[in-house]
Structures are given as structure tokens and as C-alpha cells.
CSV table of C-alpha atoms in Angstrom, one decimal:
chain,number,residue,atom,x,y,z
D,1,UNK,CA,-24.4,-5.9,-31.2
D,2,UNK,CA,-26.6,-7.1,-28.8
D,3,UNK,CA,-27.1,-4.8,-25.7
D,4,UNK,CA,-24.0,-5.0,-23.0
D,5,UNK,CA,-25.5,-5.2,-20.0
D,6,UNK,CA,-26.9,-8.8,-20.0
D,7,UNK,CA,-30.5,-7.3,-18.0
D,8,UNK,CA,-32.4,-9.6,-21.0
D,9,UNK,CA,-29.9,-11.4,-22.5
D,10,UNK,CA,-30.4,-15.1,-23.3
D,11,UNK,CA,-27.7,-16.3,-25.8
D,12,UNK,CA,-28.5,-19.9,-27.1
D,13,UNK,CA,-25.5,-22.2,-27.6
D,14,UNK,CA,-24.9,-21.5,-31.3
D,15,UNK,CA,-22.4,-23.3,-33.7
D,16,UNK,CA,-19.1,-21.9,-35.3
D,17,UNK,CA,-20.3,-21.1,-39.2
D,18,UNK,CA,-16.8,-20.4,-40.3
D,19,UNK,CA,-12.9,-21.5,-39.4
D,20,UNK,CA,-11.3,-19.7,-36.8
D,21,UNK,CA,-8.6,-18.4,-39.5
D,22,UNK,CA,-11.5,-16.6,-41.8
D,23,UNK,CA,-13.6,-15.1,-38.9
D,24,UNK,CA,-12.9,-11.1,-38.9
D,25,UNK,CA,-13.9,-8.7,-35.5
D,26,UNK,CA,-16.7,-7.8,-37.9
D,27,UNK,CA,-18.2,-11.7,-38.6
D,28,UNK,CA,-17.8,-12.8,-34.7
D,29,UNK,CA,-20.0,-9.6,-33.7
D,30,UNK,CA,-22.5,-10.5,-36.0
D,31,UNK,CA,-22.5,-14.1,-34.8
D,32,UNK,CA,-23.3,-12.4,-31.5
D,33,UNK,CA,-26.0,-10.0,-32.5
D,34,UNK,CA,-27.8,-13.2,-34.6
D,35,UNK,CA,-28.0,-15.4,-31.7
D,36,UNK,CA,-31.4,-16.4,-30.8
D,37,UNK,CA,-32.9,-15.0,-27.6
D,38,UNK,CA,-36.5,-16.0,-25.9
D,39,UNK,CA,-39.6,-14.5,-27.3
D,40,UNK,CA,-40.7,-13.1,-23.4
D,41,UNK,CA,-38.4,-12.9,-20.5
D,42,UNK,CA,-39.6,-12.1,-17.2
D,43,UNK,CA,-36.8,-11.8,-14.0
D,44,UNK,CA,-36.3,-10.3,-11.0
D,45,UNK,CA,-32.7,-8.7,-10.0
D,46,UNK,CA,-31.3,-7.3,-6.5
D,47,UNK,CA,-29.5,-4.1,-7.6
D,48,UNK,CA,-26.1,-3.0,-5.7
D,49,UNK,CA,-24.4,0.3,-5.9
D,50,UNK,CA,-21.5,0.5,-3.9
D,51,UNK,CA,-19.9,4.2,-3.6
D,52,UNK,CA,-16.4,5.0,-3.5
D,53,UNK,CA,-16.3,6.0,0.2
D,54,UNK,CA,-17.4,1.4,0.7
D,55,UNK,CA,-21.2,2.4,1.5
D,56,UNK,CA,-23.6,0.1,-0.7
D,57,UNK,CA,-27.6,1.0,-1.6
D,58,UNK,CA,-29.3,-2.1,-2.5
D,59,UNK,CA,-32.7,-2.0,-4.9
D,60,UNK,CA,-35.1,-4.6,-5.8
D,61,UNK,CA,-36.3,-4.6,-9.7
D,62,UNK,CA,-39.1,-6.3,-11.9
D,63,UNK,CA,-37.3,-6.8,-15.5
D,64,UNK,CA,-39.9,-7.7,-18.6
D,65,UNK,CA,-39.0,-7.9,-22.5
D,66,UNK,CA,-41.1,-9.1,-25.4
D,67,UNK,CA,-40.0,-9.2,-29.3
D,68,UNK,CA,-42.4,-8.3,-31.4
D,69,UNK,CA,-40.0,-8.8,-34.6
D,70,UNK,CA,-39.4,-5.6,-36.1
D,71,UNK,CA,-38.9,-4.0,-32.3
D,72,UNK,CA,-38.3,-5.3,-29.0
D,73,UNK,CA,-39.6,-3.9,-26.1
D,74,UNK,CA,-38.3,-3.7,-22.4
D,75,UNK,CA,-39.7,-2.2,-19.3
D,76,UNK,CA,-37.4,-1.8,-16.1
D,77,UNK,CA,-39.6,-1.4,-12.8
D,78,UNK,CA,-38.1,-0.4,-9.0
D,79,UNK,CA,-39.8,-2.0,-6.4
D,80,UNK,CA,-37.7,-1.2,-3.2
D,81,UNK,CA,-36.5,0.1,-1.7
D,82,UNK,CA,-39.9,3.1,-0.4
D,83,UNK,CA,-37.6,6.3,-2.4
D,84,UNK,CA,-37.5,4.7,-5.6
D,85,UNK,CA,-40.4,2.2,-5.8
D,86,UNK,CA,-42.2,2.7,-8.6
D,87,UNK,CA,-39.7,4.5,-11.3
D,88,UNK,CA,-39.6,2.9,-13.8
D,89,UNK,CA,-38.2,2.6,-17.5
D,90,UNK,CA,-39.7,1.5,-20.9
D,91,UNK,CA,-37.3,1.1,-24.1
D,92,UNK,CA,-38.2,-0.2,-27.6
D,93,UNK,CA,-34.8,-1.1,-29.7
D,94,UNK,CA,-35.9,-1.3,-33.3
D,95,UNK,CA,-34.5,-4.2,-35.6
D,96,UNK,CA,-31.6,-3.3,-38.6
D,97,UNK,CA,-33.2,-3.5,-41.6
D,98,UNK,CA,-31.8,-5.2,-44.6
D,99,UNK,CA,-29.5,-2.5,-45.0
D,100,UNK,CA,-28.2,-2.0,-41.8
D,101,UNK,CA,-30.0,1.1,-41.1
D,102,UNK,CA,-31.3,1.0,-37.5
D,103,UNK,CA,-34.6,3.4,-36.4
D,104,UNK,CA,-33.2,5.2,-33.0
D,105,UNK,CA,-34.7,4.1,-29.9
D,106,UNK,CA,-37.9,5.0,-27.9
D,107,UNK,CA,-37.0,5.6,-24.0
D,108,UNK,CA,-39.0,6.4,-21.1
D,109,UNK,CA,-38.3,7.6,-17.5
D,110,UNK,CA,-41.1,7.7,-15.2
D,111,UNK,CA,-40.7,9.4,-11.9
D,112,UNK,CA,-43.6,8.5,-9.4
D,113,UNK,CA,-42.2,11.2,-7.1
D,114,UNK,CA,-42.7,14.0,-9.6
D,115,UNK,CA,-45.8,12.4,-11.5
D,116,UNK,CA,-44.0,12.4,-14.5
D,117,UNK,CA,-42.2,10.6,-17.5
D,118,UNK,CA,-39.9,11.9,-19.8
D,119,UNK,CA,-38.4,10.3,-22.9
D,120,UNK,CA,-34.2,9.8,-22.8
D,121,UNK,CA,-32.7,10.9,-25.8
D,122,UNK,CA,-31.6,7.4,-27.4
D,123,UNK,CA,-27.9,9.3,-28.6
D,124,UNK,CA,-25.6,12.0,-27.4
D,125,UNK,CA,-24.8,13.2,-23.6
D,126,UNK,CA,-28.2,12.5,-22.0
D,127,UNK,CA,-28.1,8.4,-23.1
D,128,UNK,CA,-24.2,8.4,-21.7
D,129,UNK,CA,-26.0,9.5,-18.3
D,130,UNK,CA,-25.9,7.6,-14.9
D,131,UNK,CA,-28.9,5.1,-15.1
D,132,UNK,CA,-30.8,5.2,-11.5
D,133,UNK,CA,-27.3,6.6,-9.9
D,134,UNK,CA,-25.6,3.2,-11.1
D,135,UNK,CA,-22.4,3.1,-13.2
D,136,UNK,CA,-24.8,1.9,-15.9
D,137,UNK,CA,-25.4,4.2,-17.9
D,138,UNK,CA,-29.2,4.4,-20.2
D,139,UNK,CA,-27.4,3.4,-23.2
D,140,UNK,CA,-25.9,0.4,-21.8
D,141,UNK,CA,-29.4,-0.3,-20.6
D,142,UNK,CA,-30.2,-0.7,-25.0
D,143,UNK,CA,-29.0,-2.3,-27.1
D,144,UNK,CA,-25.7,-1.1,-29.4
D,145,UNK,CA,-26.3,-1.1,-33.0
D,146,UNK,CA,-24.1,-3.4,-35.2
D,147,UNK,CA,-23.5,-0.6,-37.8
D,148,UNK,CA,-22.6,2.1,-35.8
D,149,UNK,CA,-18.9,0.4,-34.9
D,150,UNK,CA,-16.1,0.0,-36.6
D,151,UNK,CA,-14.3,-3.8,-35.0
D,152,UNK,CA,-11.1,-5.6,-35.7
D,153,UNK,CA,-10.3,-8.9,-33.9
D,154,UNK,CA,-7.3,-8.4,-31.7
D,155,UNK,CA,-6.5,-11.6,-31.1
D,156,UNK,CA,-8.0,-14.6,-28.2
D,157,UNK,CA,-7.6,-14.5,-24.6
D,158,UNK,CA,-9.1,-16.5,-21.6
D,159,UNK,CA,-11.5,-15.0,-19.2
D,160,UNK,CA,-12.1,-16.8,-16.3
D,161,UNK,CA,-11.2,-20.1,-17.6
D,162,UNK,CA,-13.2,-19.8,-21.1
D,163,UNK,CA,-11.7,-19.1,-24.5
D,164,UNK,CA,-12.6,-16.2,-25.6
D,165,UNK,CA,-12.4,-13.6,-29.1
D,166,UNK,CA,-10.9,-10.2,-28.2
D,167,UNK,CA,-12.6,-7.2,-30.4
D,168,UNK,CA,-12.1,-3.6,-30.4
D,169,UNK,CA,-15.2,-1.8,-31.5
D,170,UNK,CA,-15.3,1.9,-32.1
D,171,UNK,CA,-18.0,4.3,-32.4
D,172,UNK,CA,-17.9,5.8,-36.1
D,173,UNK,CA,-19.2,8.7,-34.4
D,174,UNK,CA,-16.2,9.6,-32.1
D,175,UNK,CA,-18.0,11.6,-30.1
D,176,UNK,CA,-19.6,9.1,-27.4
D,177,UNK,CA,-18.2,9.3,-23.9
D,178,UNK,CA,-16.8,5.9,-24.0
D,179,UNK,CA,-16.0,5.6,-27.8
D,180,UNK,CA,-13.9,2.7,-28.1
D,181,UNK,CA,-14.9,-0.7,-26.0
D,182,UNK,CA,-12.5,-4.0,-25.9
D,183,UNK,CA,-15.3,-6.7,-25.8
D,184,UNK,CA,-14.1,-10.3,-24.6
D,185,UNK,CA,-16.4,-13.2,-26.9
D,186,UNK,CA,-16.9,-16.8,-26.0
D,187,UNK,CA,-15.3,-19.2,-28.7
D,188,UNK,CA,-17.9,-21.9,-28.8
D,189,UNK,CA,-20.8,-19.9,-27.7
D,190,UNK,CA,-20.5,-16.5,-28.5
D,191,UNK,CA,-21.5,-15.2,-25.3
D,192,UNK,CA,-19.8,-11.8,-24.4
D,193,UNK,CA,-17.7,-12.5,-20.9
D,194,UNK,CA,-15.9,-9.1,-20.2
D,195,UNK,CA,-16.4,-5.5,-21.6
D,196,UNK,CA,-13.9,-2.5,-21.4
D,197,UNK,CA,-14.5,0.8,-21.9
D,198,UNK,CA,-12.2,3.8,-23.3
D,199,UNK,CA,-13.0,7.3,-22.6
D,200,UNK,CA,-12.0,10.1,-25.4
D,201,UNK,CA,-8.3,9.8,-24.0
D,202,UNK,CA,-8.2,6.3,-24.5
D,203,UNK,CA,-8.3,6.0,-20.4
D,204,UNK,CA,-9.9,2.5,-19.3
D,205,UNK,CA,-13.0,4.3,-18.0
D,206,UNK,CA,-15.4,1.2,-17.0
D,207,UNK,CA,-14.8,-2.6,-16.8
D,208,UNK,CA,-18.1,-4.9,-17.0
D,209,UNK,CA,-18.1,-8.5,-16.0
D,210,UNK,CA,-20.5,-11.2,-16.7
D,211,UNK,CA,-20.8,-14.3,-14.5
D,212,UNK,CA,-22.5,-17.0,-13.0
D,213,UNK,CA,-24.0,-18.5,-16.2
D,214,UNK,CA,-27.0,-20.9,-16.4
D,215,UNK,CA,-29.2,-22.1,-19.1
D,216,UNK,CA,-32.8,-21.9,-18.9
D,217,UNK,CA,-34.8,-23.9,-21.5
D,218,UNK,CA,-31.6,-23.8,-24.0
D,219,UNK,CA,-30.5,-20.5,-23.2
D,220,UNK,CA,-27.5,-19.4,-21.5
D,221,UNK,CA,-27.6,-16.3,-19.4
D,222,UNK,CA,-25.6,-14.5,-17.3
D,223,UNK,CA,-26.8,-13.9,-13.7
D,224,UNK,CA,-24.4,-11.3,-12.1
D,225,UNK,CA,-23.4,-8.9,-14.1
D,226,UNK,CA,-21.2,-5.6,-12.7
D,227,UNK,CA,-19.6,-2.7,-13.8
D,228,UNK,CA,-16.9,-1.2,-12.2
D,229,UNK,CA,-16.1,2.5,-12.8
D,230,UNK,CA,-12.2,2.0,-12.4
D,231,UNK,CA,-11.5,6.2,-12.2
D,232,UNK,CA,-13.8,7.0,-9.4
D,233,UNK,CA,-14.0,3.4,-7.7
D,234,UNK,CA,-17.6,2.7,-7.6
D,235,UNK,CA,-19.0,-0.4,-8.9
D,236,UNK,CA,-22.9,-1.2,-9.6
D,237,UNK,CA,-23.8,-5.3,-9.7
D,238,UNK,CA,-26.8,-6.7,-11.2
D,239,UNK,CA,-28.0,-10.5,-9.6
D,240,UNK,CA,-30.6,-11.7,-11.8
D,241,UNK,CA,-33.2,-14.2,-10.7
D,242,UNK,CA,-36.8,-16.1,-11.0
D,243,UNK,CA,-36.1,-16.0,-14.9
D,244,UNK,CA,-38.5,-17.2,-17.0
D,245,UNK,CA,-38.3,-17.4,-20.5
D,246,UNK,CA,-41.1,-17.7,-23.4
D,247,UNK,CA,-44.3,-17.5,-21.4
D,248,UNK,CA,-46.9,-17.1,-23.2
D,249,UNK,CA,-49.3,-15.1,-21.0
D,250,UNK,CA,-47.0,-12.0,-21.6
D,251,UNK,CA,-49.6,-8.7,-21.2
D,252,UNK,CA,-48.7,-6.5,-24.4
D,253,UNK,CA,-49.8,-3.5,-21.9
D,254,UNK,CA,-46.8,-4.1,-19.9
D,255,UNK,CA,-45.0,-2.4,-22.4
D,256,UNK,CA,-46.5,1.4,-22.4
D,257,UNK,CA,-46.4,4.3,-20.3
D,258,UNK,CA,-49.5,4.1,-19.3
D,259,UNK,CA,-48.5,1.0,-16.7
D,260,UNK,CA,-45.9,2.5,-15.8
D,261,UNK,CA,-47.8,5.8,-14.7
D,262,UNK,CA,-50.6,3.5,-13.1
D,263,UNK,CA,-48.2,0.7,-11.2
D,264,UNK,CA,-49.5,-2.0,-13.4
D,265,UNK,CA,-46.0,-3.8,-13.6
D,266,UNK,CA,-45.9,-5.7,-10.6
């Protein structure tokens, strides 16, 4: 499946290849997975972190990505405030092969205050930890492999006036903090509108909503993504702006640990 948080998501409007009656949960998620994306993406974003006490912390970030065919490289760098400026996260998300096998992603976190880069595991408890104090996890920032889940079409439901397929997705490993989620996929464009994450006790844990859609160069993108932790009362909002797709001058050296450590990504 495409990454759940749409930090770099740009889903081209597709056409229905099957009749609604013949679609299974897997068919729908495969179509989501196969929707074309831009070769490159660049944007800035405001990240608001809302605490259960009602206070807000605001961060500004730069985001870039480039698709190399067999691997998609993505980088996020914090620019403000000063206490997090220069912090960067680099991801290499590998594509599934013809047999549905996927190499685990490679992930690096650079902390300028410590002048240290460390690897972040692509699975396990570390990947399920909070990304920079937000309600998003490191796992949310990457891509979830289509082959690692079982899917079931639960029905159809409207989300903010959009007719959606309601798909249940259950991890085959059953070891994740949120091993089950329900995603709502637009029936005409295969774009996710909402996702509900359930914990190991099958209690609703987090809810992701995607809004403020715009179309750039034929790619439809959610400019606002809000992840709410219903168990703690906290939420995190990503508001994306200055979006540029398919730029021809995207520097390959941006997607390196050296670029993070030298502060080259601006």
C-alpha cells in the first residue's frame, strides 16, 4: 500500500478496471498501490503538534522525494524552530518484486544537537515510535508493503461527501502496535480519505483524515493531514504548501546521509 501519511503522495486520477461487484479488498488496495506518482516531489509544510493540555508546538519542514524505479528516496528536514532546525530523516523505500517480496526500507535520523546519525529500524518497536514527538510513527512516514497485510472489503461509506470503499487491513505478522486498520478509499480516484488504526486490544487508537485536496500537473494531493490519538486526546497536523512535481533539477546528492549532516537540504 502507498504510504499512509501523504507527505509525498500524489495520486493520479485513475479509471475503474473492474466492476464494483467483482472488486475485492485486495483488488482495491492493489489499484491504490499502482496509481502513478510523480518522478520527483518537493514541498514545504507546517507541522502543528497539539498536546492533551491544549498547547501547540509548530514546526516548519522541507520535504523532497525522487523515484529511481526500484527504490524511492525521500527526505524530511526541519527548518524551525531553532531547537529542532537541521534535524533530518532520510528514507529509502524499495519496490516489491514480481513475486510480491519487498526489501526492508533503510532509514536514517540525523540529530544536529548530538552531531550524530542513527539508523531507524524499518519494523519492530522502534518503527512504531513517535516521529519527532508527533502522533505519526516512523512507520507512517514510509510505505506499507501490500504483501504484508490481508484485506477485506467491508462495504461503502461516504467521507466528507466522497463515496469510498471501506477496507479492513490486518497485519499478517500480528505483532504491530496497531495491527489492524480500516482505510476509506475514493471509489473514482483511489485516493485515501481517512484511516482508522486499532491497537492490539482492538480498540480505536488513532484516526488519520486527509483534506484540502488540490490537483497539480494531473496529480491530486491532500494538502492537510491530521492524525488524532483518540486515546490520549493529542493530534498532529501537517499542512503542505509550495508543492512542485516532476522538477528536472532534483539533485541526487540530497538523498544522502552526508547531505543531512552538512545541512545541504534547504
